GROMACS .gro file of N, CA and C in nm:
model
  351
    1UNK      N    1 -17.552   0.871 -17.003
    1UNK     CA    2 -17.399   0.878 -16.969
    1UNK      C    3 -17.370   0.757 -16.874
    2UNK      N    4 -17.225   0.745 -16.863
    2UNK     CA    5 -17.203   0.628 -16.768
    2UNK      C    6 -17.231   0.683 -16.618
    3UNK      N    7 -17.207   0.796 -16.594
    3UNK     CA    8 -17.256   0.838 -16.456
    3UNK      C    9 -17.392   0.825 -16.420
    4UNK      N   10 -17.469   0.863 -16.506
    4UNK     CA   11 -17.635   0.827 -16.483
    4UNK      C   12 -17.658   0.699 -16.461
    5UNK      N   13 -17.604   0.608 -16.536
    5UNK     CA   14 -17.629   0.463 -16.528
    5UNK      C   15 -17.595   0.404 -16.401
    6UNK      N   16 -17.491   0.479 -16.336
    6UNK     CA   17 -17.448   0.428 -16.186
    6UNK      C   18 -17.542   0.466 -16.101
    7UNK      N   19 -17.613   0.572 -16.120
    7UNK     CA   20 -17.689   0.626 -16.019
    7UNK      C   21 -17.857   0.588 -16.040
    8UNK      N   22 -17.883   0.482 -16.113
    8UNK     CA   23 -18.021   0.461 -16.146
    8UNK      C   24 -18.028   0.310 -16.128
    9UNK      N   25 -18.151   0.272 -16.119
    9UNK     CA   26 -18.187   0.129 -16.106
    9UNK      C   27 -18.249   0.075 -15.959
   10UNK      N   28 -18.272  -0.040 -15.964
   10UNK     CA   29 -18.310  -0.101 -15.845
   10UNK      C   30 -18.229  -0.063 -15.718
   11UNK      N   31 -18.279  -0.038 -15.602
   11UNK     CA   32 -18.209   0.028 -15.489
   11UNK      C   33 -18.145   0.172 -15.497
   12UNK      N   34 -18.151   0.223 -15.616
   12UNK     CA   35 -18.123   0.360 -15.625
   12UNK      C   36 -18.247   0.467 -15.671
   13UNK      N   37 -18.300   0.405 -15.769
   13UNK     CA   38 -18.424   0.489 -15.804
   13UNK      C   39 -18.534   0.387 -15.820
   14UNK      N   40 -18.570   0.361 -15.942
   14UNK     CA   41 -18.681   0.263 -15.946
   14UNK      C   42 -18.637   0.164 -16.058
   15UNK      N   43 -18.675   0.047 -16.062
   15UNK     CA   44 -18.637  -0.078 -16.142
   15UNK      C   45 -18.644  -0.027 -16.293
   16UNK      N   46 -18.770   0.060 -16.323
   16UNK     CA   47 -18.787   0.098 -16.470
   16UNK      C   48 -18.700   0.222 -16.517
   17UNK      N   49 -18.639   0.276 -16.425
   17UNK     CA   50 -18.571   0.404 -16.459
   17UNK      C   51 -18.498   0.404 -16.594
   18UNK      N   52 -18.407   0.311 -16.614
   18UNK     CA   53 -18.322   0.319 -16.745
   18UNK      C   54 -18.419   0.285 -16.863
   19UNK      N   55 -18.508   0.190 -16.842
   19UNK     CA   56 -18.580   0.145 -16.976
   19UNK      C   57 -18.681   0.283 -17.005
   20UNK      N   58 -18.717   0.333 -16.914
   20UNK     CA   59 -18.815   0.447 -16.927
   20UNK      C   60 -18.726   0.566 -16.988
   21UNK      N   61 -18.605   0.596 -16.949
   21UNK     CA   62 -18.524   0.696 -17.012
   21UNK      C   63 -18.485   0.666 -17.163
   22UNK      N   64 -18.443   0.535 -17.169
   22UNK     CA   65 -18.404   0.508 -17.296
   22UNK      C   66 -18.533   0.504 -17.395
   23UNK      N   67 -18.631   0.445 -17.372
   23UNK     CA   68 -18.749   0.456 -17.462
   23UNK      C   69 -18.810   0.577 -17.485
   24UNK      N   70 -18.793   0.678 -17.372
   24UNK     CA   71 -18.851   0.823 -17.399
   24UNK      C   72 -18.743   0.904 -17.511
   25UNK      N   73 -18.619   0.869 -17.480
   25UNK     CA   74 -18.519   0.929 -17.573
   25UNK      C   75 -18.538   0.902 -17.723
   26UNK      N   76 -18.559   0.768 -17.721
   26UNK     CA   77 -18.569   0.709 -17.865
   26UNK      C   78 -18.676   0.761 -17.935
   27UNK      N   79 -18.810   0.762 -17.859
   27UNK     CA   80 -18.933   0.810 -17.919
   27UNK      C   81 -18.938   0.967 -17.960
   28UNK      N   82 -18.846   1.043 -17.871
   28UNK     CA   83 -18.831   1.185 -17.886
   28UNK      C   84 -18.745   1.193 -18.003
   29UNK      N   85 -18.624   1.137 -18.012
   29UNK     CA   86 -18.554   1.154 -18.113
   29UNK      C   87 -18.595   1.121 -18.264
   30UNK      N   88 -18.691   1.009 -18.263
   30UNK     CA   89 -18.751   0.984 -18.389
   30UNK      C   90 -18.867   1.088 -18.425
   31UNK      N   91 -18.916   1.159 -18.316
   31UNK     CA   92 -19.019   1.242 -18.337
   31UNK      C   93 -18.963   1.365 -18.387
   32UNK      N   94 -18.863   1.406 -18.335
   32UNK     CA   95 -18.765   1.546 -18.385
   32UNK      C   96 -18.747   1.511 -18.528
   33UNK      N   97 -18.688   1.403 -18.560
   33UNK     CA   98 -18.642   1.363 -18.700
   33UNK      C   99 -18.753   1.395 -18.792
   34UNK      N  100 -18.873   1.347 -18.750
   34UNK     CA  101 -19.011   1.367 -18.821
   34UNK      C  102 -19.042   1.517 -18.853
   35UNK      N  103 -19.008   1.597 -18.763
   35UNK     CA  104 -19.046   1.732 -18.804
   35UNK      C  105 -18.982   1.773 -18.922
   36UNK      N  106 -18.866   1.743 -18.953
   36UNK     CA  107 -18.791   1.767 -19.079
   36UNK      C  108 -18.851   1.740 -19.191
   37UNK      N  109 -18.905   1.607 -19.195
   37UNK     CA  110 -19.002   1.542 -19.294
   37UNK      C  111 -19.149   1.604 -19.313
   38UNK      N  112 -19.189   1.647 -19.197
   38UNK     CA  113 -19.321   1.742 -19.213
   38UNK      C  114 -19.290   1.865 -19.265
   39UNK      N  115 -19.183   1.935 -19.259
   39UNK     CA  116 -19.157   2.067 -19.327
   39UNK      C  117 -19.159   2.039 -19.477
   40UNK      N  118 -19.116   1.908 -19.525
   40UNK     CA  119 -19.091   1.905 -19.659
   40UNK      C  120 -19.226   1.845 -19.729
   41UNK      N  121 -19.291   1.752 -19.665
   41UNK     CA  122 -19.402   1.683 -19.749
   41UNK      C  123 -19.541   1.697 -19.661
   42UNK      N  124 -19.537   1.770 -19.539
   42UNK     CA  125 -19.659   1.778 -19.476
   42UNK      C  126 -19.711   1.670 -19.394
   43UNK      N  127 -19.780   1.720 -19.282
   43UNK     CA  128 -19.808   1.621 -19.175
   43UNK      C  129 -19.904   1.505 -19.223
   44UNK      N  130 -20.001   1.552 -19.327
   44UNK     CA  131 -20.092   1.456 -19.392
   44UNK      C  132 -20.006   1.329 -19.469
   45UNK      N  133 -19.893   1.362 -19.487
   45UNK     CA  134 -19.823   1.250 -19.558
   45UNK      C  135 -19.754   1.136 -19.471
   46UNK      N  136 -19.772   1.163 -19.331
   46UNK     CA  137 -19.731   1.082 -19.233
   46UNK      C  138 -19.807   0.948 -19.200
   47UNK      N  139 -19.756   0.850 -19.183
   47UNK     CA  140 -19.849   0.728 -19.111
   47UNK      C  141 -19.889   0.760 -18.992
   48UNK      N  142 -19.985   0.677 -18.939
   48UNK     CA  143 -20.049   0.698 -18.794
   48UNK      C  144 -19.919   0.675 -18.704
   49UNK      N  145 -19.825   0.577 -18.724
   49UNK     CA  146 -19.720   0.581 -18.630
   49UNK      C  147 -19.627   0.688 -18.623
   50UNK      N  148 -19.590   0.744 -18.740
   50UNK     CA  149 -19.520   0.860 -18.728
   50UNK      C  150 -19.610   0.989 -18.680
   51UNK      N  151 -19.718   1.015 -18.707
   51UNK     CA  152 -19.805   1.115 -18.627
   51UNK      C  153 -19.781   1.095 -18.476
   52UNK      N  154 -19.803   0.972 -18.434
   52UNK     CA  155 -19.806   0.942 -18.300
   52UNK      C  156 -19.651   0.986 -18.232
   53UNK      N  157 -19.542   0.959 -18.293
   53UNK     CA  158 -19.421   0.994 -18.259
   53UNK      C  159 -19.400   1.134 -18.266
   54UNK      N  160 -19.459   1.204 -18.357
   54UNK     CA  161 -19.432   1.367 -18.368
   54UNK      C  162 -19.534   1.415 -18.257
   55UNK      N  163 -19.631   1.373 -18.230
   55UNK     CA  164 -19.712   1.403 -18.116
   55UNK      C  165 -19.627   1.391 -17.974
   56UNK      N  166 -19.592   1.281 -17.966
   56UNK     CA  167 -19.492   1.239 -17.841
   56UNK      C  168 -19.396   1.323 -17.814
   57UNK      N  169 -19.311   1.365 -17.912
   57UNK     CA  170 -19.199   1.449 -17.923
   57UNK      C  171 -19.255   1.587 -17.867
   58UNK      N  172 -19.371   1.640 -17.905
   58UNK     CA  173 -19.424   1.770 -17.857
   58UNK      C  174 -19.450   1.750 -17.710
   59UNK      N  175 -19.532   1.664 -17.677
   59UNK     CA  176 -19.563   1.639 -17.524
   59UNK      C  177 -19.433   1.607 -17.448
   60UNK      N  178 -19.330   1.534 -17.478
   60UNK     CA  179 -19.227   1.531 -17.408
   60UNK      C  180 -19.140   1.647 -17.391
   61UNK      N  181 -19.140   1.753 -17.488
   61UNK     CA  182 -19.092   1.891 -17.472
   61UNK      C  183 -19.183   1.947 -17.383
   62UNK      N  184 -19.304   1.959 -17.389
   62UNK     CA  185 -19.403   2.028 -17.300
   62UNK      C  186 -19.417   2.011 -17.157
   63UNK      N  187 -19.425   1.877 -17.157
   63UNK     CA  188 -19.493   1.808 -17.019
   63UNK      C  189 -19.355   1.768 -16.937
   64UNK      N  190 -19.268   1.693 -17.002
   64UNK     CA  191 -19.140   1.645 -16.934
   64UNK      C  192 -19.022   1.720 -16.924
   65UNK      N  193 -18.966   1.794 -17.030
   65UNK     CA  194 -18.852   1.869 -17.036
   65UNK      C  195 -18.881   2.020 -16.945
   66UNK      N  196 -19.022   2.060 -16.989
   66UNK     CA  197 -19.030   2.201 -16.955
   66UNK      C  198 -19.090   2.187 -16.794
   67UNK      N  199 -19.012   2.147 -16.719
   67UNK     CA  200 -19.062   2.123 -16.579
   67UNK      C  201 -19.060   2.276 -16.511
   68UNK      N  202 -19.153   2.319 -16.458
   68UNK     CA  203 -19.189   2.468 -16.399
   68UNK      C  204 -19.082   2.479 -16.311
   69UNK      N  205 -19.036   2.628 -16.295
   69UNK     CA  206 -18.928   2.657 -16.200
   69UNK      C  207 -18.969   2.624 -16.056
   70UNK      N  208 -19.092   2.621 -16.026
   70UNK     CA  209 -19.134   2.597 -15.895
   70UNK      C  210 -19.206   2.452 -15.882
   71UNK      N  211 -19.181   2.380 -15.977
   71UNK     CA  212 -19.235   2.234 -15.971
   71UNK      C  213 -19.144   2.150 -15.896
   72UNK      N  214 -19.178   2.091 -15.817
   72UNK     CA  215 -19.059   2.000 -15.737
   72UNK      C  216 -19.131   1.851 -15.760
   73UNK      N  217 -19.074   1.802 -15.859
   73UNK     CA  218 -19.119   1.656 -15.911
   73UNK      C  219 -19.012   1.565 -15.857
   74UNK      N  220 -19.067   1.455 -15.793
   74UNK     CA  221 -19.004   1.360 -15.739
   74UNK      C  222 -18.959   1.266 -15.869
   75UNK      N  223 -18.845   1.189 -15.842
   75UNK     CA  224 -18.807   1.078 -15.936
   75UNK      C  225 -18.931   0.976 -15.970
   76UNK      N  226 -19.014   0.959 -15.847
   76UNK     CA  227 -19.133   0.870 -15.873
   76UNK      C  228 -19.223   0.921 -15.953
   77UNK      N  229 -19.250   1.087 -15.956
   77UNK     CA  230 -19.344   1.142 -16.019
   77UNK      C  231 -19.289   1.144 -16.154
   78UNK      N  232 -19.176   1.177 -16.196
   78UNK     CA  233 -19.108   1.175 -16.322
   78UNK      C  234 -19.123   1.071 -16.380
   79UNK      N  235 -19.108   0.934 -16.339
   79UNK     CA  236 -19.114   0.807 -16.402
   79UNK      C  237 -19.256   0.785 -16.448
   80UNK      N  238 -19.357   0.816 -16.340
   80UNK     CA  239 -19.485   0.804 -16.355
   80UNK      C  240 -19.540   0.922 -16.488
   81UNK      N  241 -19.476   1.017 -16.505
   81UNK     CA  242 -19.507   1.096 -16.602
   81UNK      C  243 -19.458   1.042 -16.732
   82UNK      N  244 -19.330   0.991 -16.733
   82UNK     CA  245 -19.276   0.923 -16.863
   82UNK      C  246 -19.380   0.799 -16.895
   83UNK      N  247 -19.421   0.716 -16.815
   83UNK     CA  248 -19.510   0.619 -16.835
   83UNK      C  249 -19.633   0.690 -16.900
   84UNK      N  250 -19.693   0.786 -16.843
   84UNK     CA  251 -19.800   0.849 -16.874
   84UNK      C  252 -19.791   0.890 -17.028
   85UNK      N  253 -19.682   0.937 -17.061
   85UNK     CA  254 -19.635   0.986 -17.212
   85UNK      C  255 -19.631   0.866 -17.283
   86UNK      N  256 -19.552   0.766 -17.238
   86UNK     CA  257 -19.538   0.655 -17.318
   86UNK      C  258 -19.676   0.574 -17.357
   87UNK      N  259 -19.781   0.605 -17.284
   87UNK     CA  260 -19.915   0.558 -17.300
   87UNK      C  261 -19.974   0.580 -17.435
   88UNK      N  262 -19.929   0.687 -17.492
   88UNK     CA  263 -19.966   0.721 -17.611
   88UNK      C  264 -19.916   0.648 -17.751
   89UNK      N  265 -19.838   0.554 -17.701
   89UNK     CA  266 -19.760   0.467 -17.814
   89UNK      C  267 -19.788   0.317 -17.791
   90UNK      N  268 -19.838   0.257 -17.877
   90UNK     CA  269 -19.880   0.121 -17.874
   90UNK      C  270 -19.773   0.008 -17.800
   91UNK      N  271 -19.806  -0.065 -17.728
   91UNK     CA  272 -19.705  -0.145 -17.670
   91UNK      C  273 -19.609  -0.216 -17.755
   92UNK      N  274 -19.651  -0.272 -17.881
   92UNK     CA  275 -19.554  -0.351 -17.953
   92UNK      C  276 -19.443  -0.232 -18.022
   93UNK      N  277 -19.465  -0.106 -18.012
   93UNK     CA  278 -19.364  -0.026 -18.067
   93UNK      C  279 -19.264   0.022 -17.944
   94UNK      N  280 -19.293  -0.024 -17.829
   94UNK     CA  281 -19.196   0.008 -17.712
   94UNK      C  282 -19.084  -0.089 -17.711
   95UNK      N  283 -18.989  -0.086 -17.802
   95UNK     CA  284 -18.888  -0.190 -17.837
   95UNK      C  285 -18.776  -0.178 -17.717
   96UNK      N  286 -18.778  -0.057 -17.659
   96UNK     CA  287 -18.662  -0.094 -17.546
   96UNK      C  288 -18.706  -0.101 -17.431
   97UNK      N  289 -18.822  -0.160 -17.411
   97UNK     CA  290 -18.896  -0.197 -17.286
   97UNK      C  291 -18.900  -0.357 -17.253
   98UNK      N  292 -18.870  -0.421 -17.149
   98UNK     CA  293 -18.880  -0.551 -17.123
   98UNK      C  294 -19.020  -0.592 -17.108
   99UNK      N  295 -19.071  -0.701 -17.139
   99UNK     CA  296 -19.217  -0.732 -17.123
   99UNK      C  297 -19.246  -0.711 -16.966
  100UNK      N  298 -19.155  -0.759 -16.886
  100UNK     CA  299 -19.189  -0.744 -16.740
  100UNK      C  300 -19.205  -0.584 -16.696
  101UNK      N  301 -19.143  -0.495 -16.759
  101UNK     CA  302 -19.176  -0.360 -16.737
  101UNK      C  303 -19.314  -0.326 -16.778
  102UNK      N  304 -19.333  -0.362 -16.898
  102UNK     CA  305 -19.456  -0.307 -16.988
  102UNK      C  306 -19.561  -0.364 -16.902
  103UNK      N  307 -19.545  -0.482 -16.865
  103UNK     CA  308 -19.669  -0.563 -16.779
  103UNK      C  309 -19.694  -0.497 -16.657
  104UNK      N  310 -19.595  -0.446 -16.590
  104UNK     CA  311 -19.613  -0.396 -16.462
  104UNK      C  312 -19.645  -0.253 -16.457
  105UNK      N  313 -19.594  -0.169 -16.569
  105UNK     CA  314 -19.638  -0.024 -16.570
  105UNK      C  315 -19.712   0.037 -16.675
  106UNK      N  316 -19.729  -0.028 -16.789
  106UNK     CA  317 -19.781   0.025 -16.906
  106UNK      C  318 -19.923   0.045 -16.899
  107UNK      N  319 -19.972   0.117 -16.967
  107UNK     CA  320 -20.122   0.146 -16.985
  107UNK      C  321 -20.142   0.257 -17.097
  108UNK      N  322 -20.187   0.171 -17.209
  108UNK     CA  323 -20.228   0.221 -17.335
  108UNK      C  324 -20.343   0.325 -17.320
  109UNK      N  325 -20.331   0.435 -17.362
  109UNK     CA  326 -20.448   0.540 -17.351
  109UNK      C  327 -20.564   0.519 -17.447
  110UNK      N  328 -20.665   0.520 -17.407
  110UNK     CA  329 -20.783   0.516 -17.489
  110UNK      C  330 -20.795   0.629 -17.610
  111UNK      N  331 -20.736   0.737 -17.570
  111UNK     CA  332 -20.729   0.855 -17.679
  111UNK      C  333 -20.628   0.826 -17.780
  112UNK      N  334 -20.535   0.752 -17.765
  112UNK     CA  335 -20.426   0.703 -17.854
  112UNK      C  336 -20.487   0.623 -17.950
  113UNK      N  337 -20.583   0.528 -17.916
  113UNK     CA  338 -20.651   0.446 -18.009
  113UNK      C  339 -20.750   0.518 -18.098
  114UNK      N  340 -20.812   0.620 -18.026
  114UNK     CA  341 -20.895   0.697 -18.127
  114UNK      C  342 -20.800   0.786 -18.231
  115UNK      N  343 -20.697   0.815 -18.198
  115UNK     CA  344 -20.608   0.911 -18.288
  115UNK      C  345 -20.566   0.814 -18.410
  116UNK      N  346 -20.557   0.681 -18.387
  116UNK     CA  347 -20.502   0.589 -18.508
  116UNK      C  348 -20.641   0.581 -18.600
  117UNK      N  349 -20.764   0.596 -18.575
  117UNK     CA  350 -20.863   0.580 -18.669
  117UNK      C  351 -20.913   0.698 -18.756
   0.00000   0.00000   0.00000
């Protein structure tokens, strides 16, 4: 929203806040859309990319959205968690991220590479 955009970014939160937010929402939206497709054709019909996004959507809900009642996560920890989750997506698929942000924060996880094989 416009109000959120006024409260994030350099000197307010962290420079990567908007891009992390945008990329996570895009990945989650696409993963949720794929759930409908899975109901029709089954998960085995999905491409490796689609399976990654479907998996990302589940992790987004379980680890990011479902913050525990007693969990006091700082904005720094939240952004780091976002990057951790985005690490399951290959860098070239992070289309809402600048090269500078990817270079500074992105780490592709080895387990994501193994899932593709």
